[in-house]
Amino acid sequence: MARPPSALRGHILDSALQLFATQGYKGASLHDIAQVAGCSKASLLYHFVSKEAILAELLTPAGEGLAALDARLSGLEGEEAAEAAVTGFVDLAMRFRREVKVLFQDIPVLAGHPALGAVPAVVDRLMAAMVEGSTEPKALVTAYMVVGAVAVTCAADVPVEDDDLRAELIKGALRTLGRQSR
Amino acid sequence: MARPPSALRGHILDSALQLFATQGYKGASLHDIAQVAGCSKASLLYHFVSKEAILAELLTPAGEGLAALDARLSGLEGEEAAEAAVTGFVDLAMRFRREVKVLFQDIPVLAGHPALGAVPAVVDRLMAAMVEGSTEPKALVTAYMVVGAVAVTCAADVPVEDDDLRAELIKGALRTLGRQSR
DNA sequence: ACAATAGCTGTCCGATCGGTCAGCTCTGAC
DNA sequence: GTCAGAGCTGACCGATCGGACAGCTATTGT
């Protein structure tokens, strides 16, 4: 039969993401991943140098998306920055729902990854953009709330259509920040 | 020297909670816990029948607190129920911040526990109380947001005094739900 | 003085973990 | 036809996991 460059590699990533999201990084063994992917454990380590490498490659797109959002925000100020931060973060979390689920499950494992090392700083700047305008120090709490609300709701299996979920998240987030949505 | 009924047992629980919150349940080995507690691994299994038993005992108070909140809410309706749900949940999350952190790290491990089996149903009723009054189906999303916002913010290390954090959480949560705090 | 017992530990165990390696199979180039 | 190499695997490895168990120590009741 024909031999494509390797369809298995993609299946491995899919299987790993699914298992990491449901069982956590430590909870999903290479054996489990191989079983779901329909190949041998040794095959995983042929395509990836280690288990951590699978995780890193899995989370890289989300990390890049976050970095891109950060860059996009750097040119904005005030009301405009806050709104862009909210909508941008909601869109990002919607796009990477399963990745967000993984992030929650094994935070310490992810802290040291080169692909994700910048995440905390970027999230800090995201929150700063959200509270842009309000000078009171306690506004930081509402920014935490928005990040948590969006992340958890996206990671959860809310019985709502994606478009409705997105709209509701943005509306709710802006309301949390004390801003009325346009 | 004097022999109190067992001060070590408490130290073990403290150490385990600390490690579970930072490393996750699977990430914290019995060896690690024993090291932090300053005793042998075998000693852990003298005081507790298994590693899972430590986790169960650790999370039981939080589970009971949630059940108590559920009972307290059952007699309320409308605006009163919504406000009580928000303040009650915020207080609960503030009281059990480290436990919430653990919850996020290894959700699948906790799902089957007898001490916590009722948690999903209780949280569902909590969210129902929060959206009490608003009939639109999408209000469920905002309830998810509030739960996520409060949980994540409590679990995080926000540089804000506890009293201020509590007040800000309640205010933000009510604003998220579209209600103005009194 | 002497059992009895609670508290605690060193040591061992089978299972499972992530990872290595020699080698098999099949394809495409020549 | 044959050779090189990509894709994949079974078998194996040391480390570590949660847990079992016999036994040590020191207090307590009598």
mmCIF file of C-alpha atoms (C1' of nucleotides) in Angstrom, chain A residues 3 5 39-40 42-43 46-47, chain D residues 6-13:
data_model
loop_
_atom_site.group_PDB
_atom_site.id
_atom_site.type_symbol
_atom_site.label_atom_id
_atom_site.label_comp_id
_atom_site.label_asym_id
_atom_site.label_seq_id
_atom_site.Cartn_x
_atom_site.Cartn_y
_atom_site.Cartn_z
ATOM 1 C CA ARG A 3 3.220 5.089 2.352
ATOM 2 C CA PRO A 5 5.166 10.516 5.156
ATOM 3 C CA CYS A 39 0.559 1.573 17.729
ATOM 4 C CA SER A 40 3.359 0.359 19.973
ATOM 5 C CA ALA A 42 8.270 2.153 20.980
ATOM 6 C CA SER A 43 6.665 3.844 18.006
ATOM 7 C CA TYR A 46 10.497 6.796 17.337
ATOM 8 C CA HIS A 47 8.473 9.850 16.347
ATOM 9 C "C1'" DA D 6 12.100 5.018 6.699
ATOM 10 C "C1'" DG D 7 8.546 3.173 9.695
ATOM 11 C "C1'" DC D 8 7.619 0.401 13.198
ATOM 12 C "C1'" DT D 9 7.971 -3.165 16.876
ATOM 13 C "C1'" DG D 10 8.965 -6.865 20.797
ATOM 14 C "C1'" DA D 11 11.865 -7.458 24.307
ATOM 15 C "C1'" DC D 12 14.355 -5.626 27.641
ATOM 16 C "C1'" DC D 13 16.353 -2.106 31.208
#
